[in-house]
Amino acid sequence: MFHRIFIAINLPQDIKDQLRDYQQRQADKFASAMEDTSRGVPIKWTDPENLHLTLAFLGNIKDKNVEAVFSPVQQTAEKNSSFQFNLERAVYGPPGVTPPKMIWGLVEKTPELEATKKDLDQALEQAPEFFFQREKREFSPHITLARFKMVLWKLIEPENQPEVTEDLNLSFTAESIEVMESVLKKEGPEYKVLKSFTL
């Protein structure tokens, strides 16, 4: 049996609530922009309870190796301290991709966040029980607020795409990192915390 595993920083409830407000404002805007068509709304909003910052995606891990993920994450947590987590603004993402595929909440790339990410990648690469390869592209910390249904989204002319950019200016103290499992269900993924490690 396999488990879809990733490492993340989860958001406190008050931040999730404020991001839910942003999503609702934008959902109303998208509904208004599409009201003259029968195509449907070309966007799927992330359930606010699922909002998180992914530090590393491991993919399918064998049942017997899931606990082996805990050790490198614990090493990373012990090596790093809690830090200020700053969610700066909402934008179309990824940057430079046309048409955009998502709406991102951009996270400030602080030295503390970069150090945590670097230490985690190194620890995961050294784990003998599973294969992990860090992404070649530069770390671009973000929270996925929505994904577009591309077949419908491509039918909308760029000049008719709603403006989503908005300053968020949300901050909290990141005090832990979590080993998470994504359970795919018909109604959407369900994320479970397998183990949390205090920074």
PDB file of N, CA, C and O in Angstrom, residues 118-157:
ATOM      1  N   LYS A 118      16.102  24.344   2.979  1.00  0.00           N
ATOM      2  CA  LYS A 118      17.389  23.757   2.580  1.00  0.00           C
ATOM      3  C   LYS A 118      17.749  22.573   3.470  1.00  0.00           C
ATOM      4  O   LYS A 118      18.157  21.512   2.976  1.00  0.00           O
ATOM      5  N   ASP A 119      17.609  22.739   4.776  1.00  0.00           N
ATOM      6  CA  ASP A 119      17.940  21.656   5.706  1.00  0.00           C
ATOM      7  C   ASP A 119      17.025  20.455   5.494  1.00  0.00           C
ATOM      8  O   ASP A 119      17.469  19.296   5.579  1.00  0.00           O
ATOM      9  N   LEU A 120      15.749  20.704   5.219  1.00  0.00           N
ATOM     10  CA  LEU A 120      14.809  19.611   4.988  1.00  0.00           C
ATOM     11  C   LEU A 120      15.187  18.833   3.728  1.00  0.00           C
ATOM     12  O   LEU A 120      15.222  17.594   3.740  1.00  0.00           O
ATOM     13  N   ASP A 121      15.469  19.542   2.643  1.00  0.00           N
ATOM     14  CA  ASP A 121      15.859  18.869   1.393  1.00  0.00           C
ATOM     15  C   ASP A 121      17.084  17.988   1.609  1.00  0.00           C
ATOM     16  O   ASP A 121      17.144  16.839   1.145  1.00  0.00           O
ATOM     17  N   GLN A 122      18.080  18.526   2.304  1.00  0.00           N
ATOM     18  CA  GLN A 122      19.301  17.767   2.538  1.00  0.00           C
ATOM     19  C   GLN A 122      19.032  16.522   3.376  1.00  0.00           C
ATOM     20  O   GLN A 122      19.546  15.433   3.076  1.00  0.00           O
ATOM     21  N   ALA A 123      18.217  16.667   4.407  1.00  0.00           N
ATOM     22  CA  ALA A 123      17.914  15.524   5.276  1.00  0.00           C
ATOM     23  C   ALA A 123      17.119  14.455   4.529  1.00  0.00           C
ATOM     24  O   ALA A 123      17.367  13.251   4.683  1.00  0.00           O
ATOM     25  N   LEU A 124      16.179  14.878   3.688  1.00  0.00           N
ATOM     26  CA  LEU A 124      15.376  13.917   2.930  1.00  0.00           C
ATOM     27  C   LEU A 124      16.225  13.185   1.891  1.00  0.00           C
ATOM     28  O   LEU A 124      16.041  11.984   1.664  1.00  0.00           O
ATOM     29  N   GLU A 125      17.145  13.899   1.269  1.00  0.00           N
ATOM     30  CA  GLU A 125      18.012  13.274   0.257  1.00  0.00           C
ATOM     31  C   GLU A 125      18.896  12.190   0.863  1.00  0.00           C
ATOM     32  O   GLU A 125      19.294  11.247   0.170  1.00  0.00           O
ATOM     33  N   GLN A 126      19.220  12.312   2.132  1.00  0.00           N
ATOM     34  CA  GLN A 126      20.113  11.361   2.784  1.00  0.00           C
ATOM     35  C   GLN A 126      19.381  10.164   3.388  1.00  0.00           C
ATOM     36  O   GLN A 126      20.014   9.232   3.875  1.00  0.00           O
ATOM     37  N   ALA A 127      18.050  10.189   3.350  1.00  0.00           N
ATOM     38  CA  ALA A 127      17.279   9.075   3.919  1.00  0.00           C
ATOM     39  C   ALA A 127      17.374   7.862   3.001  1.00  0.00           C
ATOM     40  O   ALA A 127      17.036   7.951   1.825  1.00  0.00           O
ATOM     41  N   PRO A 128      17.821   6.724   3.503  1.00  0.00           N
ATOM     42  CA  PRO A 128      18.042   5.548   2.640  1.00  0.00           C
ATOM     43  C   PRO A 128      16.759   4.774   2.310  1.00  0.00           C
ATOM     44  O   PRO A 128      16.745   3.977   1.381  1.00  0.00           O
ATOM     45  N   GLU A 129      15.679   5.010   3.057  1.00  0.00           N
ATOM     46  CA  GLU A 129      14.481   4.178   2.893  1.00  0.00           C
ATOM     47  C   GLU A 129      13.627   4.567   1.687  1.00  0.00           C
ATOM     48  O   GLU A 129      12.754   3.811   1.269  1.00  0.00           O
ATOM     49  N   PHE A 130      13.819   5.767   1.158  1.00  0.00           N
ATOM     50  CA  PHE A 130      13.020   6.207   0.016  1.00  0.00           C
ATOM     51  C   PHE A 130      13.840   7.180  -0.817  1.00  0.00           C
ATOM     52  O   PHE A 130      14.859   7.710  -0.366  1.00  0.00           O
ATOM     53  N   PHE A 131      13.385   7.407  -2.050  1.00  0.00           N
ATOM     54  CA  PHE A 131      14.100   8.297  -2.956  1.00  0.00           C
ATOM     55  C   PHE A 131      13.449   9.671  -2.939  1.00  0.00           C
ATOM     56  O   PHE A 131      12.242   9.808  -3.105  1.00  0.00           O
ATOM     57  N   PHE A 132      14.264  10.703  -2.714  1.00  0.00           N
ATOM     58  CA  PHE A 132      13.778  12.084  -2.783  1.00  0.00           C
ATOM     59  C   PHE A 132      14.760  12.896  -3.607  1.00  0.00           C
ATOM     60  O   PHE A 132      15.967  12.839  -3.382  1.00  0.00           O
ATOM     61  N   GLN A 133      14.219  13.647  -4.536  1.00  0.00           N
ATOM     62  CA  GLN A 133      15.047  14.541  -5.351  1.00  0.00           C
ATOM     63  C   GLN A 133      14.448  15.928  -5.302  1.00  0.00           C
ATOM     64  O   GLN A 133      13.279  16.115  -5.658  1.00  0.00           O
ATOM     65  N   ARG A 134      15.239  16.882  -4.830  1.00  0.00           N
ATOM     66  CA  ARG A 134      14.722  18.247  -4.730  1.00  0.00           C
ATOM     67  C   ARG A 134      14.434  18.824  -6.117  1.00  0.00           C
ATOM     68  O   ARG A 134      15.044  18.415  -7.112  1.00  0.00           O
ATOM     69  N   GLU A 135      13.497  19.755  -6.164  1.00  0.00           N
ATOM     70  CA  GLU A 135      13.127  20.368  -7.442  1.00  0.00           C
ATOM     71  C   GLU A 135      14.279  21.202  -7.984  1.00  0.00           C
ATOM     72  O   GLU A 135      15.008  21.848  -7.219  1.00  0.00           O
ATOM     73  N   LYS A 136      14.434  21.179  -9.301  1.00  0.00           N
ATOM     74  CA  LYS A 136      15.504  21.958  -9.921  1.00  0.00           C
ATOM     75  C   LYS A 136      15.165  23.449  -9.955  1.00  0.00           C
ATOM     76  O   LYS A 136      16.054  24.288  -9.899  1.00  0.00           O
ATOM     77  N   ARG A 137      13.860  23.749 -10.065  1.00  0.00           N
ATOM     78  CA  ARG A 137      13.474  25.156 -10.118  1.00  0.00           C
ATOM     79  C   ARG A 137      13.626  25.797  -8.739  1.00  0.00           C
ATOM     80  O   ARG A 137      13.581  25.113  -7.704  1.00  0.00           O
ATOM     81  N   GLU A 138      13.790  27.091  -8.735  1.00  0.00           N
ATOM     82  CA  GLU A 138      13.996  27.835  -7.494  1.00  0.00           C
ATOM     83  C   GLU A 138      12.769  27.731  -6.596  1.00  0.00           C
ATOM     84  O   GLU A 138      11.629  27.725  -7.074  1.00  0.00           O
ATOM     85  N   PHE A 139      13.001  27.618  -5.313  1.00  0.00           N
ATOM     86  CA  PHE A 139      11.928  27.558  -4.326  1.00  0.00           C
ATOM     87  C   PHE A 139      11.108  28.846  -4.392  1.00  0.00           C
ATOM     88  O   PHE A 139      11.645  29.942  -4.240  1.00  0.00           O
ATOM     89  N   SER A 140       9.829  28.708  -4.649  1.00  0.00           N
ATOM     90  CA  SER A 140       8.923  29.859  -4.744  1.00  0.00           C
ATOM     91  C   SER A 140       7.789  29.634  -3.748  1.00  0.00           C
ATOM     92  O   SER A 140       6.740  29.083  -4.105  1.00  0.00           O
ATOM     93  N   PRO A 141       7.989  30.010  -2.485  1.00  0.00           N
ATOM     94  CA  PRO A 141       7.002  29.674  -1.452  1.00  0.00           C
ATOM     95  C   PRO A 141       5.644  30.324  -1.709  1.00  0.00           C
ATOM     96  O   PRO A 141       5.550  31.528  -1.939  1.00  0.00           O
ATOM     97  N   HIS A 142       4.601  29.510  -1.679  1.00  0.00           N
ATOM     98  CA  HIS A 142       3.261  30.010  -1.948  1.00  0.00           C
ATOM     99  C   HIS A 142       2.230  29.073  -1.349  1.00  0.00           C
ATOM    100  O   HIS A 142       2.515  27.907  -1.032  1.00  0.00           O
ATOM    101  N   ILE A 143       1.032  29.595  -1.230  1.00  0.00           N
ATOM    102  CA  ILE A 143      -0.123  28.809  -0.819  1.00  0.00           C
ATOM    103  C   ILE A 143      -1.093  28.799  -1.996  1.00  0.00           C
ATOM    104  O   ILE A 143      -1.422  29.857  -2.538  1.00  0.00           O
ATOM    105  N   THR A 144      -1.520  27.630  -2.420  1.00  0.00           N
ATOM    106  CA  THR A 144      -2.443  27.528  -3.553  1.00  0.00           C
ATOM    107  C   THR A 144      -3.864  27.816  -3.068  1.00  0.00           C
ATOM    108  O   THR A 144      -4.452  27.023  -2.331  1.00  0.00           O
ATOM    109  N   LEU A 145      -4.387  28.956  -3.495  1.00  0.00           N
ATOM    110  CA  LEU A 145      -5.731  29.371  -3.090  1.00  0.00           C
ATOM    111  C   LEU A 145      -6.800  28.830  -4.027  1.00  0.00           C
ATOM    112  O   LEU A 145      -7.955  28.647  -3.628  1.00  0.00           O
ATOM    113  N   ALA A 146      -6.430  28.579  -5.291  1.00  0.00           N
ATOM    114  CA  ALA A 146      -7.393  28.067  -6.261  1.00  0.00           C
ATOM    115  C   ALA A 146      -6.648  27.482  -7.454  1.00  0.00           C
ATOM    116  O   ALA A 146      -5.502  27.858  -7.719  1.00  0.00           O
ATOM    117  N   ARG A 147      -7.324  26.581  -8.155  1.00  0.00           N
ATOM    118  CA  ARG A 147      -6.805  26.022  -9.409  1.00  0.00           C
ATOM    119  C   ARG A 147      -7.858  26.236 -10.489  1.00  0.00           C
ATOM    120  O   ARG A 147      -9.065  26.140 -10.222  1.00  0.00           O
ATOM    121  N   PHE A 148      -7.381  26.501 -11.697  1.00  0.00           N
ATOM    122  CA  PHE A 148      -8.308  26.729 -12.798  1.00  0.00           C
ATOM    123  C   PHE A 148      -8.641  25.428 -13.520  1.00  0.00           C
ATOM    124  O   PHE A 148      -7.798  24.543 -13.658  1.00  0.00           O
ATOM    125  N   LYS A 149      -9.896  25.325 -13.958  1.00  0.00           N
ATOM    126  CA  LYS A 149     -10.323  24.262 -14.862  1.00  0.00           C
ATOM    127  C   LYS A 149      -9.919  24.729 -16.253  1.00  0.00           C
ATOM    128  O   LYS A 149     -10.596  25.557 -16.863  1.00  0.00           O
ATOM    129  N   MET A 150      -8.781  24.226 -16.732  1.00  0.00           N
ATOM    130  CA  MET A 150      -8.114  24.846 -17.873  1.00  0.00           C
ATOM    131  C   MET A 150      -8.944  24.832 -19.155  1.00  0.00           C
ATOM    132  O   MET A 150      -8.862  25.759 -19.956  1.00  0.00           O
ATOM    133  N   VAL A 151      -9.752  23.815 -19.369  1.00  0.00           N
ATOM    134  CA  VAL A 151     -10.565  23.775 -20.588  1.00  0.00           C
ATOM    135  C   VAL A 151     -11.494  24.988 -20.640  1.00  0.00           C
ATOM    136  O   VAL A 151     -11.636  25.648 -21.677  1.00  0.00           O
ATOM    137  N   LEU A 152     -12.126  25.314 -19.502  1.00  0.00           N
ATOM    138  CA  LEU A 152     -13.015  26.473 -19.446  1.00  0.00           C
ATOM    139  C   LEU A 152     -12.237  27.782 -19.384  1.00  0.00           C
ATOM    140  O   LEU A 152     -12.611  28.783 -20.000  1.00  0.00           O
ATOM    141  N   TRP A 153     -11.140  27.766 -18.631  1.00  0.00           N
ATOM    142  CA  TRP A 153     -10.366  28.986 -18.400  1.00  0.00           C
ATOM    143  C   TRP A 153      -9.777  29.524 -19.697  1.00  0.00           C
ATOM    144  O   TRP A 153      -9.745  30.728 -19.926  1.00  0.00           O
ATOM    145  N   LYS A 154      -9.346  28.630 -20.574  1.00  0.00           N
ATOM    146  CA  LYS A 154      -8.728  29.063 -21.829  1.00  0.00           C
ATOM    147  C   LYS A 154      -9.731  29.719 -22.777  1.00  0.00           C
ATOM    148  O   LYS A 154      -9.342  30.386 -23.733  1.00  0.00           O
ATOM    149  N   LEU A 155     -11.028  29.543 -22.507  1.00  0.00           N
ATOM    150  CA  LEU A 155     -12.050  30.167 -23.343  1.00  0.00           C
ATOM    151  C   LEU A 155     -12.256  31.643 -23.010  1.00  0.00           C
ATOM    152  O   LEU A 155     -12.903  32.365 -23.758  1.00  0.00           O
ATOM    153  N   ILE A 156     -11.689  32.077 -21.884  1.00  0.00           N
ATOM    154  CA  ILE A 156     -11.852  33.467 -21.457  1.00  0.00           C
ATOM    155  C   ILE A 156     -10.683  34.290 -21.983  1.00  0.00           C
ATOM    156  O   ILE A 156      -9.521  33.958 -21.743  1.00  0.00           O
ATOM    157  N   GLU A 157     -10.979  35.344 -22.696  1.00  0.00           N
ATOM    158  CA  GLU A 157      -9.935  36.222 -23.211  1.00  0.00           C
ATOM    159  C   GLU A 157      -9.182  36.859 -22.049  1.00  0.00           C
ATOM    160  O   GLU A 157      -9.786  37.192 -21.021  1.00  0.00           O
TER     161      GLU A 157
END
